[in-house]
Amino acid sequence: MSRLLEWKEKLQLLYAEYSTYIDKGIRFVLALTCFLSISSNIGFMEKLAKPIISIVMAVACAFLPMIVTVIAAAGLMLAHMFALSEGIAIIVAGIIILMFIFYFRFTPKKAIILLLTPIAFAFKVPMLIPIAYGLIGTPIYIVPVICGTIVYFMIKFAKTFSTTITGTNESGMMSAIGTFAKQIFQNKELWSVIIAIVICFLIVYAIRRKSINRAWQIAIVSGIVAYIITMVIASVTVDTQVQYGTLIVGSVVSVVIGFILELMLFSVDYARTEYLQFEDDEYYYYVKALPKVSVSAPEKQVKRINKRQEMDMTENKGATGRLQLTGEADIDKIIEQELMKK
């Protein structure tokens, strides 16, 4: 545990020193992952689907605010949708405009959540986002999480309907567009996932604010269990398709990342908990104080030798030298006496 805390301190010092470069690197990786994911799933416009386009856009977004990356991703998605069908592009544009209205109204500075949510779905860990932001955020963060979920499902539906729309006549295309709109607004899987995410988020947020020991750990596990139960109930009642193996693996990964997040942001020593009580003219206050755990990296110890020790060492060396000389002189005298006897 102490080794992990030492690494935590080192990472904090490293980020404090190179935060500018690290932030730009994170923006670049996040933007590149988002653009490549869009192009690989709905790359209907071949010119924009090339990886070099995604790389150039990601480099530009690395030096701009995160909201620019969101707008660029929305524009890229609309361009591919337009190449597939003008009607689908209009439907998607209307949904995106509606989401942006809610986003700018409630969480204008949380563009990163909009980008991370579809990426989490792509990596089969959708429960990670409500777990992480339930620990560090407020209930208003549910808005960008829901918007990101809808974006992922729109991309998924467009990829599914691309084979249906291609090569159809005008009447068939209008029917496909109507089916696409119906899939977005009446899809049971989409609304089941949204309900599971909201329940998971609210449970994590409510428990981690409690003044109980291991509140963050209890919140993480409770949120994951609530998400799994909700998805299982949805699978049984409304017949949604749930891949249980993927659900379990994603839940385990989310729990591990949640515990790492707790270590980085909320490492406290419950053994040294203190309960304080004080008052003023109007209130009595009962406070539970949890000391933070911080372990600094071990420092090298340098042993200094004072002047007297140096003098004693010099005298000892001199005495050793004299003893050595005395011994050599005695040997020479013994050899000389033996020669005289002969």
Coordinates of C-alpha atoms in Angstrom, one line a residue:
M1 CA 0.0 0.0 0.0
S2 CA 2.8 2.4 0.9
R3 CA 4.4 1.7 -2.5
L4 CA 1.2 2.7 -4.3
L5 CA 1.0 5.9 -2.3
E6 CA 4.6 6.7 -3.2
W7 CA 3.7 6.3 -6.9
K8 CA 0.7 8.5 -6.3
E9 CA 2.9 11.3 -4.9
K10 CA 5.4 10.9 -7.8
L11 CA 2.6 11.0 -10.4
Q12 CA 1.2 14.2 -8.8
L13 CA 4.7 15.8 -8.9
L14 CA 5.1 14.7 -12.5
Y15 CA 1.8 16.2 -13.5
A16 CA 2.5 19.4 -11.7
E17 CA 5.7 19.8 -13.6
Y18 CA 4.5 18.8 -17.0
S19 CA 0.8 19.5 -16.8
T20 CA 0.7 21.6 -20.0
Y21 CA 2.2 18.8 -22.2
I22 CA 0.2 16.0 -20.5
D23 CA -3.1 17.9 -21.0
K24 CA -2.4 18.4 -24.7
G25 CA -1.4 14.7 -25.0
I26 CA -4.6 13.6 -23.4
R27 CA -6.7 15.9 -25.7
F28 CA -4.9 14.5 -28.7
V29 CA -5.4 10.8 -27.8
L30 CA -9.0 11.4 -26.8
A31 CA -9.8 13.3 -30.1
L32 CA -7.9 10.7 -32.2
T33 CA -9.8 7.8 -30.6
C34 CA -13.1 9.6 -31.1
F35 CA -12.5 10.5 -34.8
L36 CA -11.1 7.0 -35.7
S37 CA -14.1 5.3 -34.0
I38 CA -16.5 7.4 -36.0
S39 CA -14.7 6.8 -39.3
S40 CA -14.3 3.1 -38.7
N41 CA -18.0 2.5 -37.8
I42 CA -19.8 4.9 -40.2
G43 CA -17.1 5.9 -42.7
F44 CA -19.6 6.4 -45.5
M45 CA -17.6 9.4 -47.0
E46 CA -14.4 7.8 -48.1
K47 CA -12.4 11.1 -48.2
L48 CA -13.1 11.8 -44.5
A49 CA -12.7 8.2 -43.4
K50 CA -8.9 8.2 -44.1
P51 CA -6.8 7.9 -40.9
I52 CA -4.6 10.9 -41.9
I53 CA -7.7 13.1 -41.7
S54 CA -8.4 12.0 -38.2
I55 CA -4.8 12.5 -37.2
V56 CA -4.7 16.1 -38.6
M57 CA -8.0 16.9 -36.8
A58 CA -6.8 15.5 -33.6
V59 CA -3.5 17.5 -33.7
A60 CA -5.6 20.7 -34.2
C61 CA -8.0 19.8 -31.4
A62 CA -5.1 19.2 -29.0
F63 CA -4.4 22.9 -28.9
L64 CA -8.0 24.0 -28.6
P65 CA -10.7 23.7 -25.9
M66 CA -12.4 20.4 -25.5
I67 CA -15.7 21.7 -26.7
V68 CA -14.1 22.2 -30.2
T69 CA -13.4 18.4 -30.2
V70 CA -17.1 17.7 -29.5
I71 CA -18.2 20.1 -32.3
A72 CA -15.7 18.6 -34.7
A73 CA -16.8 15.0 -33.9
A74 CA -20.5 16.1 -34.4
G75 CA -19.6 17.6 -37.8
L76 CA -17.6 14.5 -38.9
M77 CA -20.6 12.3 -37.9
L78 CA -23.1 14.4 -39.8
A79 CA -20.8 14.4 -42.9
H80 CA -20.8 10.6 -42.9
M81 CA -24.5 10.5 -42.3
F82 CA -25.2 12.9 -45.2
A83 CA -23.1 10.6 -47.4
L84 CA -25.4 7.7 -46.3
S85 CA -28.8 9.5 -46.5
E86 CA -29.9 13.1 -46.4
G87 CA -33.0 12.2 -44.4
I88 CA -31.0 10.4 -41.8
A89 CA -28.5 13.3 -41.6
I90 CA -31.4 15.7 -40.9
I91 CA -32.8 13.4 -38.1
V92 CA -29.3 13.1 -36.6
A93 CA -28.7 16.9 -36.9
G94 CA -32.0 17.6 -35.1
I95 CA -31.1 15.2 -32.2
I96 CA -27.6 16.7 -31.9
I97 CA -28.9 20.2 -31.8
L98 CA -31.4 19.2 -29.1
M99 CA -28.6 17.6 -27.1
F100 CA -26.4 20.6 -27.4
I101 CA -29.2 22.8 -26.0
F102 CA -29.3 20.7 -22.9
Y103 CA -25.5 20.4 -22.7
F104 CA -24.9 24.1 -22.9
R105 CA -27.7 24.8 -20.5
F106 CA -26.5 22.5 -17.7
T107 CA -22.9 21.4 -18.2
P108 CA -21.1 23.7 -20.7
K109 CA -17.6 22.8 -19.3
K110 CA -17.9 19.0 -19.3
A111 CA -17.3 18.2 -22.9
I112 CA -14.9 15.4 -21.9
I113 CA -17.9 13.4 -20.6
L114 CA -19.5 13.6 -24.0
L115 CA -16.4 12.2 -25.6
L116 CA -15.6 9.5 -23.0
T117 CA -19.1 8.0 -22.9
P118 CA -19.2 6.6 -26.5
I119 CA -15.6 5.5 -26.1
A120 CA -16.5 3.6 -23.0
F121 CA -19.4 1.9 -24.8
A122 CA -17.0 0.9 -27.6
F123 CA -14.6 -0.7 -25.1
K124 CA -17.6 -2.6 -23.5
V125 CA -17.3 -0.7 -20.1
P126 CA -20.3 1.7 -20.2
M127 CA -20.8 1.4 -16.5
L128 CA -17.4 3.0 -15.9
I129 CA -18.6 6.5 -16.7
P130 CA -21.4 6.7 -14.2
I131 CA -19.1 5.1 -11.6
A132 CA -16.3 7.5 -12.1
Y133 CA -18.4 10.7 -12.4
G134 CA -20.7 9.6 -9.6
L135 CA -17.6 9.6 -7.4
I136 CA -16.2 12.9 -8.4
G137 CA -19.2 14.8 -9.8
T138 CA -22.8 15.9 -9.2
P139 CA -26.2 14.6 -10.5
I140 CA -26.1 17.3 -13.2
Y141 CA -23.4 15.3 -14.9
I142 CA -26.1 12.8 -15.9
V143 CA -27.0 15.1 -18.8
P144 CA -23.7 14.7 -20.8
V145 CA -23.6 11.0 -20.0
I146 CA -27.1 10.5 -21.5
C147 CA -26.1 12.6 -24.5
G148 CA -23.0 10.5 -25.1
T149 CA -25.1 7.3 -24.8
I150 CA -27.5 8.5 -27.4
V151 CA -24.6 9.4 -29.8
Y152 CA -23.2 5.9 -29.4
F153 CA -26.5 4.3 -30.3
M154 CA -27.1 6.6 -33.3
I155 CA -23.7 5.5 -34.7
K156 CA -24.7 1.8 -34.0
F157 CA -28.1 2.2 -35.7
A158 CA -26.6 4.0 -38.7
K159 CA -24.0 1.2 -39.1
T160 CA -26.8 -1.4 -39.0
F161 CA -29.1 0.4 -41.5
S162 CA -26.4 1.2 -44.0
T163 CA -26.9 -2.1 -45.8
T164 CA -30.7 -1.5 -45.8
I165 CA -30.6 2.0 -47.2
T166 CA -27.9 1.4 -49.9
G167 CA -29.4 0.7 -53.3
T168 CA -33.1 1.3 -52.4
N169 CA -35.5 3.5 -54.3
E170 CA -37.1 6.7 -52.9
S171 CA -40.1 5.0 -51.3
G172 CA -37.8 2.3 -49.7
M173 CA -35.4 5.0 -48.5
M174 CA -38.3 6.9 -46.8
S175 CA -39.4 3.7 -45.1
A176 CA -35.8 3.1 -43.9
I177 CA -35.5 6.6 -42.6
G178 CA -38.8 6.2 -40.6
T179 CA -37.5 2.9 -39.2
F180 CA -34.2 4.6 -38.2
A181 CA -36.1 7.4 -36.4
K182 CA -38.3 4.7 -34.7
Q183 CA -35.2 2.8 -33.6
I184 CA -33.8 5.9 -31.9
F185 CA -36.8 7.0 -30.0
Q186 CA -38.5 3.6 -29.3
N187 CA -35.5 1.3 -28.9
K188 CA -35.9 -0.7 -25.7
E189 CA -32.1 -1.4 -25.4
L190 CA -31.3 2.3 -25.6
W191 CA -33.8 3.3 -22.9
S192 CA -32.8 0.3 -20.7
V193 CA -29.2 1.3 -20.8
I194 CA -30.1 5.0 -20.0
I195 CA -32.2 3.9 -17.0
A196 CA -29.4 1.6 -15.8
I197 CA -26.8 4.4 -16.1
V198 CA -29.0 6.9 -14.2
I199 CA -29.7 4.4 -11.4
C200 CA -26.0 3.5 -11.1
F201 CA -24.9 7.2 -11.1
L202 CA -27.4 8.2 -8.4
I203 CA -26.6 5.3 -6.2
V204 CA -22.8 5.9 -6.4
Y205 CA -23.3 9.7 -5.8
A206 CA -25.7 9.1 -2.8
I207 CA -23.5 6.5 -1.0
R208 CA -20.1 8.2 -1.5
R209 CA -21.5 11.3 0.2
K210 CA -22.4 9.3 3.3
S211 CA -20.1 9.7 6.4
I212 CA -19.5 6.0 6.7
N213 CA -16.2 4.1 6.5
R214 CA -15.3 2.9 3.1
A215 CA -18.0 5.0 1.5
W216 CA -16.3 5.2 -1.9
Q217 CA -15.7 1.4 -2.1
I218 CA -19.3 0.6 -1.0
A219 CA -20.6 3.1 -3.6
I220 CA -18.5 1.5 -6.4
V221 CA -19.7 -2.0 -5.7
S222 CA -23.3 -0.9 -5.1
G223 CA -23.4 1.0 -8.4
I224 CA -22.1 -2.0 -10.3
V225 CA -24.6 -4.3 -8.7
A226 CA -27.4 -1.9 -9.4
Y227 CA -26.4 -1.6 -13.1
I228 CA -26.2 -5.4 -13.5
I229 CA -29.6 -6.0 -11.8
T230 CA -31.2 -3.3 -14.0
M231 CA -29.9 -4.8 -17.2
V232 CA -30.9 -8.3 -16.1
I233 CA -34.5 -7.1 -15.3
A234 CA -34.6 -5.3 -18.7
S235 CA -33.5 -8.5 -20.4
V236 CA -36.3 -10.5 -18.8
T237 CA -39.1 -7.9 -18.9
V238 CA -38.6 -6.1 -22.2
D239 CA -36.6 -8.7 -24.0
T240 CA -33.4 -6.7 -24.6
Q241 CA -30.3 -8.5 -25.7
V242 CA -27.7 -8.6 -22.9
Q243 CA -24.3 -10.3 -23.3
Y244 CA -23.8 -11.5 -19.8
G245 CA -20.1 -12.4 -20.2
T246 CA -19.3 -8.9 -21.5
L247 CA -21.4 -7.4 -18.8
I248 CA -19.5 -9.3 -16.0
V249 CA -16.0 -8.6 -17.5
G250 CA -16.9 -4.9 -18.0
S251 CA -18.2 -4.7 -14.4
V252 CA -15.0 -6.2 -13.0
V253 CA -12.8 -3.8 -15.0
S254 CA -15.0 -0.8 -13.8
V255 CA -14.6 -1.9 -10.2
V256 CA -10.8 -2.1 -10.5
I257 CA -10.6 1.4 -12.1
G258 CA -13.0 2.8 -9.5
F259 CA -10.7 1.5 -6.7
I260 CA -7.7 3.1 -8.5
L261 CA -9.7 6.3 -8.7
E262 CA -10.4 6.2 -5.0
L263 CA -6.7 5.6 -4.2
M264 CA -5.8 8.7 -6.3
L265 CA -8.5 11.0 -5.0
F266 CA -9.7 9.8 -1.6
S267 CA -7.0 7.9 0.2
V268 CA -7.7 8.4 4.0
D269 CA -6.8 6.6 7.2
Y270 CA -9.9 5.3 8.8
A271 CA -8.0 4.0 11.8
R272 CA -7.2 7.7 12.9
T273 CA -10.8 8.9 12.5
E274 CA -11.7 11.8 14.9
Y275 CA -15.1 13.0 16.0
L276 CA -15.3 16.7 16.9
Q277 CA -18.0 18.7 18.6
F278 CA -18.3 22.5 18.9
E279 CA -21.0 25.2 18.9
D280 CA -21.7 28.8 18.2
D281 CA -24.6 31.1 19.1
E282 CA -27.0 29.3 16.8
Y283 CA -25.9 25.7 16.1
Y284 CA -24.1 22.6 17.6
Y285 CA -21.7 21.0 15.2
Y286 CA -20.7 17.3 15.1
V287 CA -17.8 16.7 12.7
K288 CA -16.2 13.5 11.6
A289 CA -12.6 14.1 10.5
L290 CA -10.7 11.7 8.3
P291 CA -6.9 12.3 8.0
K292 CA -5.5 12.0 4.5
V293 CA -2.8 9.4 3.8
S294 CA 0.3 10.8 2.1
V295 CA 3.6 9.1 1.9
S296 CA 6.5 11.0 0.5
A297 CA 9.3 9.2 -1.4
P298 CA 12.2 8.0 0.9
E299 CA 15.1 10.4 1.0
K300 CA 18.8 9.4 0.8
Q301 CA 20.6 9.7 4.2
V302 CA 24.1 11.1 4.1
K303 CA 26.3 10.4 7.1
R304 CA 28.5 13.4 8.1
I305 CA 31.8 12.9 9.9
N306 CA 32.8 15.7 12.4
K307 CA 36.2 17.1 12.8
R308 CA 37.2 15.1 15.9
Q309 CA 36.4 11.9 14.2
E310 CA 38.5 12.9 11.2
M311 CA 41.5 13.7 13.6
D312 CA 41.1 10.3 15.3
M313 CA 41.1 8.5 12.0
T314 CA 44.3 10.4 11.0
E315 CA 46.0 9.5 14.3
N316 CA 45.0 5.8 13.9
K317 CA 46.4 5.8 10.4
G318 CA 49.7 7.3 11.7
A319 CA 50.0 4.8 14.4
T320 CA 49.4 1.9 12.0
G321 CA 52.1 3.3 9.8
R322 CA 54.6 3.5 12.7
L323 CA 53.8 -0.1 13.8
Q324 CA 54.4 -1.2 10.2
L325 CA 57.8 0.6 10.1
T326 CA 58.8 -0.9 13.5
G327 CA 58.0 -4.3 12.3
E328 CA 60.2 -3.9 9.1
A329 CA 63.1 -2.6 11.2
D330 CA 63.0 -5.6 13.5
I331 CA 63.1 -8.0 10.6
D332 CA 66.2 -6.3 9.2
K333 CA 68.0 -6.5 12.5
I334 CA 67.2 -10.3 12.8
I335 CA 68.5 -10.9 9.3
E336 CA 71.8 -9.0 10.1
Q337 CA 72.4 -11.0 13.3
E338 CA 72.0 -14.3 11.5
L339 CA 74.5 -13.2 8.8
M340 CA 77.1 -12.3 11.5
K341 CA 76.8 -15.7 13.1
K342 CA 77.6 -17.4 9.9

